[in-house]
Coordinates of C-alpha atoms and ligand atoms in Angstrom, one line a residue:
M1 CA -60.8 11.7 4.7
N2 CA -58.3 11.7 7.6
P3 CA -57.3 8.4 9.1
P4 CA -58.7 7.8 12.6
L5 CA -56.4 9.1 15.3
S6 CA -54.9 6.5 17.5
P7 CA -55.8 7.0 21.2
I8 CA -53.5 9.3 23.1
R9 CA -51.0 7.4 25.3
A10 CA -49.0 8.8 28.2
I11 CA -45.3 9.5 27.7
Q12 CA -43.2 6.8 29.4
Q13 CA -39.6 5.8 29.6
L14 CA -38.7 2.9 27.3
P15 CA -37.5 -0.3 28.9
D16 CA -33.7 -0.9 28.6
N17 CA -34.0 -3.9 26.4
L18 CA -36.2 -2.1 23.9
I19 CA -33.7 0.8 23.8
S20 CA -31.0 -1.7 23.0
Q21 CA -33.1 -3.3 20.4
I22 CA -33.7 0.1 18.8
A23 CA -29.9 0.9 19.0
A24 CA -29.2 -2.5 17.4
G25 CA -30.9 -1.3 14.3
E26 CA -28.1 1.1 13.8
V27 CA -25.1 -0.6 15.4
V28 CA -25.7 -4.2 14.2
E29 CA -27.9 -4.1 11.2
R30 CA -26.6 -7.3 9.8
P31 CA -24.3 -10.2 10.8
S32 CA -21.2 -8.6 9.4
A33 CA -21.8 -5.6 11.7
V34 CA -21.7 -8.0 14.7
V35 CA -18.5 -9.5 13.4
K36 CA -17.0 -6.0 13.1
E37 CA -18.0 -5.0 16.7
L38 CA -16.7 -8.2 18.2
L39 CA -13.4 -8.1 16.2
E40 CA -12.9 -4.5 17.3
N41 CA -13.4 -5.5 21.0
A42 CA -10.9 -8.3 20.6
L43 CA -8.3 -5.9 19.2
D44 CA -9.0 -3.3 21.8
A45 CA -8.3 -6.1 24.4
G46 CA -4.8 -6.5 22.9
A47 CA -5.4 -9.9 21.2
T48 CA -2.8 -11.3 18.9
Q49 CA -4.7 -14.3 17.8
I50 CA -8.4 -14.2 16.7
T51 CA -10.6 -16.9 15.4
V52 CA -14.0 -16.3 13.8
R53 CA -16.5 -19.1 13.4
L54 CA -19.6 -18.5 11.4
E55 CA -22.6 -20.7 10.7
Q56 CA -25.2 -20.0 8.0
G57 CA -23.8 -16.7 7.0
G58 CA -23.6 -15.6 10.7
V59 CA -27.3 -15.7 11.2
K60 CA -27.2 -19.1 13.0
R61 CA -24.0 -18.4 14.8
I62 CA -21.1 -16.0 15.2
A63 CA -18.4 -17.1 17.7
I64 CA -15.3 -15.1 18.1
T65 CA -12.4 -16.1 20.3
D66 CA -9.4 -14.0 21.2
N67 CA -6.4 -14.3 23.4
G68 CA -6.7 -10.7 24.8
R69 CA -6.7 -9.5 28.4
G70 CA -10.1 -10.8 29.2
I71 CA -12.8 -9.5 31.6
A72 CA -12.9 -10.1 35.3
P73 CA -16.0 -12.2 36.5
E74 CA -17.5 -9.3 38.5
Q75 CA -17.3 -7.1 35.4
L76 CA -19.2 -9.5 33.1
P77 CA -22.6 -8.0 33.7
L78 CA -21.3 -4.5 33.1
A79 CA -19.8 -5.6 29.7
L80 CA -23.4 -6.4 28.6
A81 CA -24.9 -3.3 30.1
R82 CA -25.8 -0.4 27.9
H83 CA -23.5 2.6 27.9
A84 CA -20.9 0.8 29.9
T85 CA -17.3 0.9 28.7
S86 CA -13.8 0.6 30.0
K87 CA -12.4 2.7 27.1
I88 CA -13.3 6.3 28.0
S89 CA -14.5 8.1 31.0
S90 CA -14.6 11.8 30.1
L91 CA -15.2 14.1 27.2
H92 CA -11.4 14.6 27.0
D93 CA -11.0 10.9 26.5
L94 CA -13.6 10.9 23.8
E95 CA -11.9 13.6 21.9
N96 CA -8.6 11.7 22.1
V97 CA -9.9 8.2 21.7
A98 CA -7.3 5.7 20.5
T99 CA -9.4 2.5 20.8
L100 CA -11.7 1.2 18.1
G101 CA -14.7 1.1 20.5
F102 CA -15.9 3.7 23.1
R103 CA -19.7 3.9 22.9
G104 CA -20.3 0.9 25.2
E105 CA -23.4 -0.2 23.3
A106 CA -22.3 -3.0 21.0
L107 CA -22.5 -6.0 23.4
A108 CA -25.8 -4.7 24.9
S109 CA -27.3 -4.3 21.4
I110 CA -26.1 -7.7 20.2
A111 CA -27.4 -9.4 23.4
S112 CA -30.8 -7.8 22.9
V113 CA -31.3 -9.3 19.5
S114 CA -29.7 -12.8 19.9
Q115 CA -28.8 -15.6 22.3
L116 CA -25.5 -14.4 23.5
T117 CA -23.0 -16.1 25.8
L118 CA -19.7 -14.4 26.8
T119 CA -16.9 -16.5 28.3
S120 CA -13.8 -14.8 29.5
R121 CA -10.7 -15.3 31.6
T122 CA -8.1 -12.8 32.8
A123 CA -4.4 -13.6 33.4
D124 CA -4.8 -13.8 37.1
A125 CA -8.1 -15.7 37.3
G126 CA -7.9 -19.4 38.2
H127 CA -10.6 -20.3 35.6
A128 CA -12.8 -18.8 33.0
S129 CA -16.4 -17.5 33.8
E130 CA -19.3 -17.1 31.5
I131 CA -22.4 -14.9 31.5
D132 CA -25.7 -15.7 29.8
G133 CA -27.0 -12.7 27.8
S134 CA -30.6 -13.1 28.7
T135 CA -30.5 -14.1 32.4
L136 CA -27.2 -12.2 33.2
A137 CA -26.3 -15.2 35.4
V138 CA -22.5 -15.7 35.8
T139 CA -21.2 -19.2 36.2
P140 CA -17.7 -20.8 36.3
S141 CA -16.5 -22.1 32.9
S142 CA -13.4 -23.5 31.3
G143 CA -11.0 -21.9 28.8
A144 CA -7.7 -20.2 28.3
Q145 CA -7.0 -16.5 28.8
G146 CA -9.0 -14.3 26.5
T147 CA -12.6 -14.0 25.5
T148 CA -15.1 -15.9 23.5
V149 CA -18.4 -14.2 22.5
D150 CA -20.9 -16.7 21.1
V151 CA -23.8 -15.1 19.3
Q152 CA -26.6 -17.5 18.2
D153 CA -29.9 -17.0 16.3
L154 CA -29.4 -13.4 15.4
Y155 CA -32.6 -11.4 15.3
F156 CA -34.6 -14.3 16.5
N157 CA -36.8 -11.9 18.4
T158 CA -37.0 -9.1 15.8
P159 CA -38.5 -10.9 12.8
A160 CA -38.9 -7.6 10.9
R161 CA -35.1 -7.2 10.8
R162 CA -34.5 -10.8 10.0
K163 CA -36.6 -10.4 6.9
F164 CA -34.2 -7.8 5.5
L165 CA -31.3 -10.3 5.6
K166 CA -30.1 -11.6 2.2
S167 CA -29.1 -15.1 1.3
E168 CA -26.7 -17.0 3.5
Q169 CA -24.0 -16.6 0.9
T170 CA -24.5 -12.9 0.7
E171 CA -24.4 -12.4 4.4
F172 CA -21.3 -14.6 4.7
G173 CA -19.7 -12.5 1.9
H174 CA -20.2 -9.3 4.0
C175 CA -18.8 -11.0 7.1
A176 CA -15.7 -12.3 5.2
E177 CA -15.2 -8.8 3.8
V178 CA -15.2 -7.3 7.3
V179 CA -12.7 -9.9 8.5
R180 CA -10.5 -9.0 5.5
R181 CA -10.7 -5.3 6.2
I182 CA -9.6 -5.7 9.8
A183 CA -7.0 -8.3 8.9
L184 CA -5.5 -5.8 6.4
A185 CA -5.2 -3.2 9.1
R186 CA -3.5 -5.5 11.6
P187 CA -0.9 -7.8 10.1
D188 CA 0.5 -8.1 13.6
V189 CA -2.5 -10.3 14.6
S190 CA -3.3 -13.7 13.2
F191 CA -6.8 -14.3 12.0
S192 CA -8.7 -17.4 11.0
L193 CA -12.2 -17.6 9.6
T194 CA -14.4 -20.7 9.3
H195 CA -17.8 -21.0 7.7
N196 CA -20.1 -24.0 8.4
G197 CA -17.1 -25.9 9.8
K198 CA -14.8 -25.2 6.9
T199 CA -11.7 -23.0 7.1
V200 CA -12.1 -20.2 4.6
D201 CA -9.2 -17.9 5.5
H202 CA -6.2 -18.0 7.7
W203 CA -3.5 -15.4 8.1
N204 CA -0.4 -15.7 10.3
I205 CA 1.2 -12.8 11.9
T206 CA 3.4 -11.0 9.3
E207 CA 4.0 -7.5 8.0
I208 CA 1.8 -5.4 5.9
A209 CA 3.5 -6.1 2.5
K210 CA 2.8 -9.8 2.8
R211 CA -0.6 -9.5 4.5
S212 CA -1.9 -7.2 1.8
A213 CA -0.4 -9.5 -0.9
S214 CA -2.2 -12.5 0.4
I215 CA -5.5 -10.7 0.9
L216 CA -5.6 -8.7 -2.3
G217 CA -3.9 -11.3 -4.5
N218 CA -1.0 -11.5 -6.8
E219 CA -2.3 -9.1 -9.3
F220 CA -2.1 -6.3 -6.8
A221 CA 1.1 -7.6 -5.2
N222 CA 2.9 -7.5 -8.5
A223 CA 1.7 -4.1 -9.6
R224 CA 1.8 -1.7 -6.7
L225 CA 3.9 1.1 -5.3
A226 CA 4.8 1.4 -1.7
L227 CA 4.2 4.8 -0.1
D228 CA 5.1 6.3 3.3
E229 CA 5.0 10.0 3.6
G230 CA 4.7 12.4 6.5
A231 CA 3.9 16.0 6.8
G232 CA 3.4 17.7 10.2
P233 CA 0.8 15.7 12.1
L234 CA -0.2 13.6 9.1
R235 CA 1.3 10.3 7.9
L236 CA 0.1 8.3 4.9
H237 CA 1.5 4.8 4.4
G238 CA 0.6 1.6 2.5
F239 CA 0.3 0.6 -1.1
V240 CA -1.3 2.0 -4.2
G241 CA -1.9 -0.3 -7.1
L242 CA -0.6 0.6 -10.5
P243 CA -3.3 1.4 -13.1
T244 CA -2.6 -2.1 -14.5
A245 CA -4.1 -3.4 -11.2
S246 CA -7.2 -1.3 -11.6
K247 CA -10.6 -3.0 -11.5
A248 CA -14.0 -2.7 -13.0
R249 CA -15.4 -2.3 -9.5
A250 CA -14.3 -0.3 -6.5
D251 CA -13.9 -3.4 -4.4
A252 CA -10.2 -3.3 -3.6
Q253 CA -10.0 0.1 -1.9
Y254 CA -9.0 0.0 1.7
F255 CA -8.6 3.2 3.6
Y256 CA -7.8 3.4 7.3
V257 CA -7.8 6.3 9.6
N258 CA -5.8 5.6 12.7
G259 CA -6.3 1.9 12.0
R260 CA -10.0 2.1 11.6
F261 CA -11.5 1.2 8.2
V262 CA -13.5 4.1 6.9
R263 CA -15.5 5.1 3.8
D264 CA -14.9 8.7 3.5
K265 CA -15.9 10.8 0.4
L266 CA -13.1 13.2 1.0
L267 CA -10.4 10.6 1.1
V268 CA -11.8 8.6 -1.8
H269 CA -11.9 11.8 -3.8
A270 CA -8.4 12.7 -3.0
V271 CA -7.1 9.3 -4.1
R272 CA -9.3 9.3 -7.2
A273 CA -8.0 12.7 -8.2
A274 CA -4.4 11.5 -7.9
Y275 CA -5.2 8.7 -10.3
Q276 CA -7.0 10.8 -12.7
D277 CA -4.0 11.2 -15.0
V278 CA -3.4 7.5 -15.3
L279 CA -6.8 6.0 -15.0
H280 CA -10.0 6.5 -17.0
G281 CA -13.5 7.0 -15.7
D282 CA -14.8 3.4 -15.6
R283 CA -11.8 1.8 -13.9
Y284 CA -11.2 1.8 -10.2
P285 CA -7.8 1.9 -8.5
S286 CA -6.8 -0.7 -5.9
Y287 CA -5.1 0.5 -2.7
V288 CA -4.5 -0.1 0.9
L289 CA -3.7 3.1 2.7
G290 CA -3.5 4.2 6.3
L291 CA -3.7 7.7 7.4
D292 CA -2.4 8.3 10.9
L293 CA -2.9 11.6 12.7
D294 CA -3.5 12.9 16.2
P295 CA -6.9 11.5 17.3
A296 CA -7.8 15.0 18.4
L297 CA -7.8 16.1 14.8
V298 CA -10.5 13.7 13.7
D299 CA -14.0 13.0 14.9
V300 CA -14.8 9.3 14.7
N301 CA -18.1 9.7 16.5
V302 CA -20.1 10.8 13.5
H303 CA -22.1 7.6 13.0
P304 CA -22.8 4.6 15.4
S305 CA -20.9 2.3 13.0
K306 CA -18.0 4.7 13.0
I307 CA -17.4 4.1 9.2
E308 CA -17.5 7.8 8.6
V309 CA -15.1 10.4 10.0
R310 CA -14.9 14.1 10.1
F311 CA -11.5 15.9 9.9
R312 CA -10.9 19.1 11.7
D313 CA -9.0 20.4 8.7
S314 CA -10.4 18.5 5.8
R315 CA -8.8 20.7 3.2
S316 CA -5.2 20.0 4.3
V317 CA -6.0 16.3 4.7
H318 CA -7.3 16.2 1.1
Q319 CA -4.3 18.1 -0.2
F320 CA -1.9 15.9 1.7
V321 CA -3.4 12.6 0.5
F322 CA -3.7 13.8 -3.0
H323 CA -0.1 14.9 -3.3
A324 CA 1.3 11.9 -1.5
V325 CA -0.5 9.5 -3.9
S326 CA 0.3 11.6 -7.0
R327 CA 3.9 11.6 -6.1
A328 CA 3.9 7.8 -5.7
L329 CA 2.2 7.4 -9.1
A330 CA 4.5 9.8 -10.8
Q331 CA 7.4 7.5 -10.1
T332 CA 6.3 5.4 -13.0
S333 CA 7.8 7.4 -15.8
A334 CA 9.8 5.4 -18.3
T335 CA 13.2 6.8 -17.2
S336 CA 12.8 5.7 -13.7
F337 CA 12.2 2.1 -14.5
G338 CA 15.5 1.1 -13.0
A339 CA 14.2 2.2 -9.6
T340 CA 10.6 1.1 -9.9
P341 CA 10.6 -1.7 -12.4
A342 CA 7.6 -2.3 -14.5
P343 CA 6.5 -5.8 -13.8
L344 CA 8.6 -8.3 -15.7
P345 CA 6.8 -10.9 -17.7
S346 CA 7.9 -14.4 -16.9
P347 CA 7.9 -17.2 -19.4
S348 CA 5.2 -18.9 -17.4
G349 CA 2.9 -16.0 -18.1
A350 CA 2.5 -14.9 -14.6
M351 CA 1.5 -11.4 -15.7
P352 CA -1.9 -11.8 -17.3
W353 CA -1.7 -8.5 -19.2
I354 CA 1.6 -9.5 -20.9
R355 CA 0.3 -12.7 -22.4
G356 CA -0.7 -11.3 -25.7
S357 CA 2.8 -10.0 -26.4
Q358 CA 4.3 -13.1 -24.9
E359 CA 2.6 -15.1 -27.6
H360 CA 3.8 -12.8 -30.3
L361 CA 7.3 -13.0 -28.9
Q362 CA 7.3 -16.8 -28.7
A363 CA 6.1 -16.8 -32.3
I364 CA 9.1 -14.8 -33.4
L365 CA 11.7 -16.4 -31.3
Q366 CA 10.8 -20.0 -32.0
P367 CA 11.7 -21.3 -35.4
N368 CA 9.2 -23.3 -37.4
T369 CA 6.1 -21.7 -35.9
Q370 CA 3.2 -20.1 -37.6
V371 CA 5.2 -17.0 -38.4
P372 CA 8.0 -18.4 -40.5
Q373 CA 8.6 -15.3 -42.6
Q374 CA 9.7 -12.8 -39.9
Q375 CA 12.3 -11.3 -42.1
T376 CA 9.9 -10.3 -44.8
S377 CA 7.4 -8.9 -42.4
F378 CA 10.0 -6.5 -41.2
G379 CA 10.9 -5.6 -44.7
P380 CA 9.0 -2.5 -45.4
Q381 CA 10.5 -0.6 -42.6
F382 CA 14.1 -1.5 -43.5
A383 CA 14.3 -1.7 -47.2
P384 CA 15.3 1.7 -48.5
T385 CA 13.7 1.1 -51.8
A386 CA 10.3 0.2 -50.3
N387 CA 7.9 3.0 -51.0
G388 CA 6.8 2.6 -47.4
V389 CA 9.7 4.5 -46.0
A390 CA 9.6 7.5 -48.3
Q391 CA 5.9 7.8 -48.1
T392 CA 5.7 7.3 -44.4
M393 CA 8.4 9.9 -43.8
A394 CA 6.7 12.4 -46.1
N395 CA 3.2 11.9 -44.7
Y396 CA 4.0 11.4 -41.0
G397 CA 7.4 12.7 -40.5
A398 CA 6.3 15.1 -37.9
L399 CA 3.9 12.7 -36.3
F400 CA 5.7 12.2 -33.0
T401 CA 7.4 15.5 -32.8
G402 CA 4.4 17.6 -32.0
N403 CA 5.3 21.2 -32.0
D404 CA 8.6 20.6 -30.4
P405 CA 11.3 21.5 -32.9
A406 CA 14.0 19.7 -30.8
G407 CA 12.1 16.5 -31.0
G408 CA 12.5 16.2 -34.8
A409 CA 12.8 12.7 -35.9
A410 CA 16.0 13.3 -37.8
T411 CA 17.9 14.4 -34.8
Y412 CA 18.1 10.9 -33.4
P413 CA 21.1 8.9 -34.4
A414 CA 19.5 5.7 -35.4
A415 CA 19.3 5.1 -39.1
P416 CA 17.6 1.8 -40.0
Q417 CA 20.7 0.1 -41.3
Q418 CA 22.7 0.8 -38.2
L419 CA 20.1 -0.4 -35.8
A420 CA 20.6 -4.0 -35.0
S421 CA 24.3 -4.3 -35.0
Q422 CA 26.0 -0.9 -34.8
T423 CA 24.0 1.2 -32.3
L424 CA 25.1 0.0 -29.0
P425 CA 22.4 0.3 -26.3
S426 CA 23.4 2.8 -23.7
D427 CA 22.1 3.7 -20.3
D428 CA 21.3 7.2 -21.6
F429 CA 18.4 5.7 -23.5
P430 CA 16.6 3.4 -21.1
L431 CA 14.2 2.3 -23.8
G432 CA 16.9 1.6 -26.3
F433 CA 16.7 1.7 -30.0
A434 CA 14.1 0.3 -32.4
L435 CA 14.8 -2.9 -34.1
A436 CA 11.5 -3.5 -35.9
Q437 CA 7.8 -3.1 -35.9
L438 CA 5.7 -6.2 -35.2
H439 CA 2.4 -6.8 -36.8
G440 CA 1.8 -3.1 -37.0
I441 CA 1.2 -3.1 -33.2
Y442 CA 4.4 -3.4 -31.3
I443 CA 7.8 -1.7 -31.5
L444 CA 10.7 -4.0 -30.7
A445 CA 13.7 -2.2 -29.3
Q446 CA 17.0 -3.2 -27.9
N447 CA 18.3 -1.7 -24.6
T448 CA 21.1 -2.6 -22.2
K449 CA 18.9 -5.1 -20.4
G450 CA 17.6 -6.9 -23.4
L451 CA 14.4 -6.5 -25.4
V452 CA 11.8 -3.8 -25.0
L453 CA 8.3 -4.2 -26.4
V454 CA 6.2 -1.0 -26.9
D455 CA 2.5 -0.8 -27.6
M456 CA 2.8 2.1 -30.0
H457 CA -0.7 3.3 -29.9
A458 CA -0.8 3.3 -26.1
A459 CA 2.5 5.0 -25.8
H460 CA 1.8 7.7 -28.3
E461 CA -1.6 8.3 -26.6
R462 CA 0.1 8.8 -23.3
I463 CA 2.7 11.2 -24.7
L464 CA 0.1 13.3 -26.5
Y465 CA -2.0 13.4 -23.4
E466 CA 0.8 14.7 -21.2
Q467 CA 1.8 17.2 -23.9
L468 CA -1.8 18.5 -24.1
K469 CA -2.0 18.8 -20.4
G470 CA 1.3 20.6 -20.2
A471 CA 0.3 23.0 -22.9
L472 CA -3.1 23.7 -21.3
D473 CA -1.6 24.1 -17.8
E474 CA 0.8 26.7 -19.1
D475 CA -1.9 28.3 -21.2
A476 CA 0.3 27.7 -24.2
M477 CA -1.8 25.6 -26.4
Q478 CA -0.2 26.1 -29.9
V479 CA -2.7 26.5 -32.6
Q480 CA -2.5 25.1 -36.1
P481 CA -4.6 27.2 -38.5
L482 CA -6.1 25.2 -41.3
L483 CA -5.3 26.6 -44.8
I484 CA -8.7 25.5 -46.0
P485 CA -11.2 25.3 -43.2
V486 CA -12.9 21.9 -42.9
T487 CA -16.6 22.4 -43.1
F488 CA -19.2 19.8 -42.2
F489 CA -22.9 19.3 -41.8
A490 CA -23.8 19.7 -38.1
D491 CA -27.1 19.4 -36.1
A492 CA -28.6 22.2 -34.1
V493 CA -27.1 20.9 -30.8
E494 CA -23.6 20.9 -32.3
V495 CA -24.0 24.4 -33.7
G496 CA -25.4 25.6 -30.4
T497 CA -22.6 24.1 -28.4
A498 CA -20.0 25.6 -30.7
E499 CA -21.5 29.1 -30.4
E500 CA -22.0 29.0 -26.7
N501 CA -18.5 27.7 -25.9
Q502 CA -16.2 29.8 -28.0
E503 CA -14.0 30.7 -25.1
T504 CA -13.5 27.1 -23.9
L505 CA -12.9 25.9 -27.5
H506 CA -10.3 28.7 -28.0
A507 CA -8.5 27.7 -24.8
L508 CA -8.2 24.2 -26.1
G509 CA -6.8 25.5 -29.4
F510 CA -9.9 25.1 -31.5
D511 CA -11.6 27.6 -33.8
I512 CA -14.9 26.2 -34.7
A513 CA -17.4 28.6 -36.2
A514 CA -21.0 28.3 -37.4
I515 CA -21.2 29.5 -41.0
S516 CA -24.8 28.5 -41.5
P517 CA -27.5 27.1 -39.2
T518 CA -26.4 23.7 -40.3
T519 CA -22.8 24.0 -41.1
L520 CA -19.7 24.2 -38.9
A521 CA -16.3 25.2 -40.1
V522 CA -13.1 24.2 -38.3
R523 CA -10.5 26.9 -38.9
S524 CA -7.9 25.8 -36.4
V525 CA -7.0 22.8 -34.2
P526 CA -4.4 22.3 -31.5
A527 CA -1.0 22.0 -33.2
L528 CA -0.4 18.8 -31.2
L529 CA -3.4 17.2 -32.9
K530 CA -2.9 18.5 -36.4
N531 CA -2.5 15.0 -37.8
A532 CA -6.0 14.0 -36.7
D533 CA -9.1 14.2 -38.8
A534 CA -10.4 17.7 -38.1
Q535 CA -14.0 16.9 -38.5
T536 CA -13.9 13.9 -36.1
L537 CA -11.9 15.8 -33.7
A538 CA -14.3 18.8 -33.7
R539 CA -17.3 16.5 -33.3
D540 CA -15.6 14.8 -30.3
V541 CA -14.6 18.0 -28.6
L542 CA -18.1 19.4 -29.1
R543 CA -19.7 16.3 -27.7
D544 CA -17.5 16.3 -24.6
V545 CA -17.9 20.0 -24.0
R546 CA -21.7 19.5 -24.2
E547 CA -21.7 16.5 -21.9
F548 CA -19.4 17.8 -19.3
G549 CA -21.1 21.2 -19.2
G550 CA -19.4 24.0 -21.0
S551 CA -16.6 25.7 -19.1
R552 CA -16.6 23.0 -16.5
V553 CA -14.9 20.8 -19.0
L554 CA -11.7 22.7 -18.5
V555 CA -11.7 22.3 -14.8
E556 CA -13.4 19.1 -13.6
R557 CA -13.4 17.0 -16.7
R558 CA -10.4 18.4 -18.4
N559 CA -8.3 15.3 -18.2
E560 CA -11.0 13.1 -19.6
L561 CA -11.4 15.4 -22.5
L562 CA -7.7 15.4 -23.2
G563 CA -7.8 11.7 -22.9
T564 CA -10.4 11.4 -25.6
L565 CA -8.5 13.8 -27.9
A566 CA -5.2 11.9 -27.4
C567 CA -6.8 8.6 -28.0
H568 CA -8.4 9.7 -31.3
T569 CA -5.2 11.3 -32.4
A570 CA -2.7 8.7 -31.4
V571 CA -1.2 6.6 -34.1
R572 CA -3.4 3.7 -35.1
A573 CA -2.4 0.1 -35.2
N574 CA -1.3 -1.2 -38.6
R575 CA 0.5 2.0 -39.5
S576 CA 4.0 1.4 -40.7
L577 CA 6.5 3.4 -38.8
T578 CA 10.0 4.2 -39.9
A579 CA 12.9 3.6 -37.6
P580 CA 13.4 7.3 -36.9
E581 CA 9.7 7.6 -36.1
M582 CA 10.0 4.7 -33.7
N583 CA 13.1 6.0 -32.1
A584 CA 11.5 9.4 -31.7
L585 CA 8.6 7.8 -29.9
L586 CA 11.0 5.9 -27.6
R587 CA 12.8 9.2 -26.8
Q588 CA 9.5 11.0 -26.1
M589 CA 8.4 8.2 -23.8
E590 CA 11.6 8.6 -21.8
A591 CA 10.9 12.2 -21.4
T592 CA 7.3 11.8 -20.4
E593 CA 6.1 11.5 -16.9
R594 CA 3.9 8.5 -16.2
A595 CA 4.7 7.1 -19.7
D596 CA 4.4 3.6 -18.3
Q597 CA 0.7 3.5 -18.6
C598 CA -1.7 4.7 -21.3
N599 CA -4.7 6.8 -20.2
H600 CA -6.7 3.6 -19.8
G601 CA -4.3 2.1 -17.4
R602 CA -2.8 -0.4 -19.7
P603 CA 1.0 -0.7 -19.7
T604 CA 2.7 1.0 -22.7
W605 CA 5.8 -1.0 -22.7
S606 CA 7.4 -4.0 -21.2
Q607 CA 10.9 -5.2 -20.7
L608 CA 12.1 -8.7 -21.6
A609 CA 15.6 -9.0 -20.0
L610 CA 18.2 -11.2 -21.7
S611 CA 17.7 -13.6 -18.8
D612 CA 14.0 -13.9 -19.6
L613 CA 14.9 -14.7 -23.1
D614 CA 17.5 -17.2 -22.0
K615 CA 14.8 -18.9 -20.1
L616 CA 12.7 -19.3 -23.2
F617 CA 15.6 -21.3 -24.7
L618 CA 16.6 -23.1 -21.5
R619 CA 20.0 -21.5 -21.8
G620 CA 22.3 -21.6 -18.8
Q621 CA 20.0 -23.8 -16.8
Ligands
LIG1 N1 -13.1 -9.4 23.6 C1 -13.1 -8.6 24.7 N2 -12.0 -8.7 25.6 C2 -12.0 -8.0 26.7 N3 -12.9 -7.1 27.0 C3 -14.0 -6.9 26.3 C4 -14.1 -7.7 25.1 N4 -15.3 -7.3 24.5 C5 -15.9 -6.4 25.3 N5 -15.1 -6.1 26.4 C6 -15.4 -5.2 27.4 O1 -16.8 -4.9 27.4 C7 -17.0 -3.5 27.3 C8 -18.2 -3.2 26.4 O2 -18.0 -3.6 25.1 P1 -18.8 -2.9 23.9 O3 -20.3 -3.0 24.3 O4 -18.4 -3.4 22.6 O5 -18.5 -1.4 24.1 P2 -17.2 -0.5 23.7 O6 -16.3 -1.4 22.9 O7 -17.7 0.6 23.0 O8 -16.5 -0.2 25.0 C9 -15.7 -3.0 26.7 O9 -15.5 -1.6 27.0 C10 -14.6 -3.9 27.3 O10 -14.2 -3.4 28.5
LIG2 MG1 -17.0 -2.5 21.3

């Protein structure tokens, strides 16, 4: 049965206030959107000092005061009128708009869903004037130059919208985030934020390095790279966090286009792609980046909230951002650490990620602690008679050399006996020479600055990954045929995947053939991975190929796949390494781009300078 038709009504023009209330649904859908619009107005008015006072998450009250140029009394009614703006007056202006606002609908929308009072004073006025949002009556008032917009009882007359609001704390959280975003873009303006009478944030005028450090915190400030690159009409500047400053959530990503915070898929993707080599799927990079370009090259009028933009030439913007961020991140190879130092651990443990090794270090360096027998724990690597050395050499001699004959362990000059005393550190080998292996996890090495600690698994993983990537890029994946194929019982899905993806598997250096409906045989593996267990490796690669979708794996998900392979193949903890093996690893780290971080974004090594060690012993203080 059809529902009864409602009676036909005549078409009529909507009243102004209703139009504004409808627009308010898009422009100011929650308190934080009001905060954004009012802050943008203050900045457009040239303010250098802005205070934001909120009550009850902004629902009860949002009062924003600025010291900008103000509004003349006779203009006050216009400021609240719909489609009235001082910022553009023609299509040409719109296409070249340099202000944050231009649609002339924010104040009208806000006034239609709240009790609004606007107080303002220009430089040449004798006193301030205020206008009541509901009566539009203008009366004399008091106050310094600038503007205060006081918004009370948001959505008091639109209960449906009010129902959609979340808890006071949630709404406040959104408002505070909006203030942070805008404060990050404008270090030349001071901001303060109070909630229910308490000061929550205050930022003085400063420069971007300091403002971003105070807003994003020490973890970001201590592990970031500065970036400022231009190409033709495009300029990208700001800071990208090292993978060590990555987060489990994408909540520290700030991108601005011509000073406007945006959420743009294209830009997020470009940055993400640049991090792909150094960060794994479930981690999110932190960054504060500003892209500046001729306003005519970007359309900001895509959505009423202007959070999305459209670039005239999106491809070149993507390319530019991707390459600029990639270049910044590539600075982190081990050999360049003099120029871009890996964060130094301090004895106070300021670097949270270094604490683990710090404890180990303290344990060795301080006598009479729980590790009294350091000497003997180093024994197996150093004692020529220990079967450890001979066996390790025989079994794993080629471990770190991959298929690179020049990288043979024996070509490096450090024999175990010489290490500590006779091999002088030199600047040619920034990571120095191995002294010992600690608890089967860390390599201790000596360089000109002092002590180097290396997480051997993480470092090896990084090297393998870069080698695999290089080989695949050059279509030169060397293959290691297996003398005796490794066969294993496989399920139908694995057999099917192997059969359907022969070409992809070959490109990766694998020969995996079905020799019965339930048996797979691995006949060759990539030479770089020849030390790994062939069956586990084959299973992993089949699983990834299946999950990522056949040939797509080599394009879109390639680096993830290589990451899995490298991780499974990299030397495990608790494996004894000989000194030549350790030194080979150090040399390869020096030669590997981005060797500072493993594929999961953890650091691979850390420097403890002699001065850091002196501090541990209160020397020279
Ligand atoms: N804080 C302020 N200081 C000075 N002028 C303001 C301020 N807020 C609003 N105005 C004036 O009121 C007009 C309307 O504001 P708004 O409704 O937000 O539209 P828009 O910002 O798109 O122009 C602005 O164009 C500006 O001239
Ligand atoms: Mg505005």
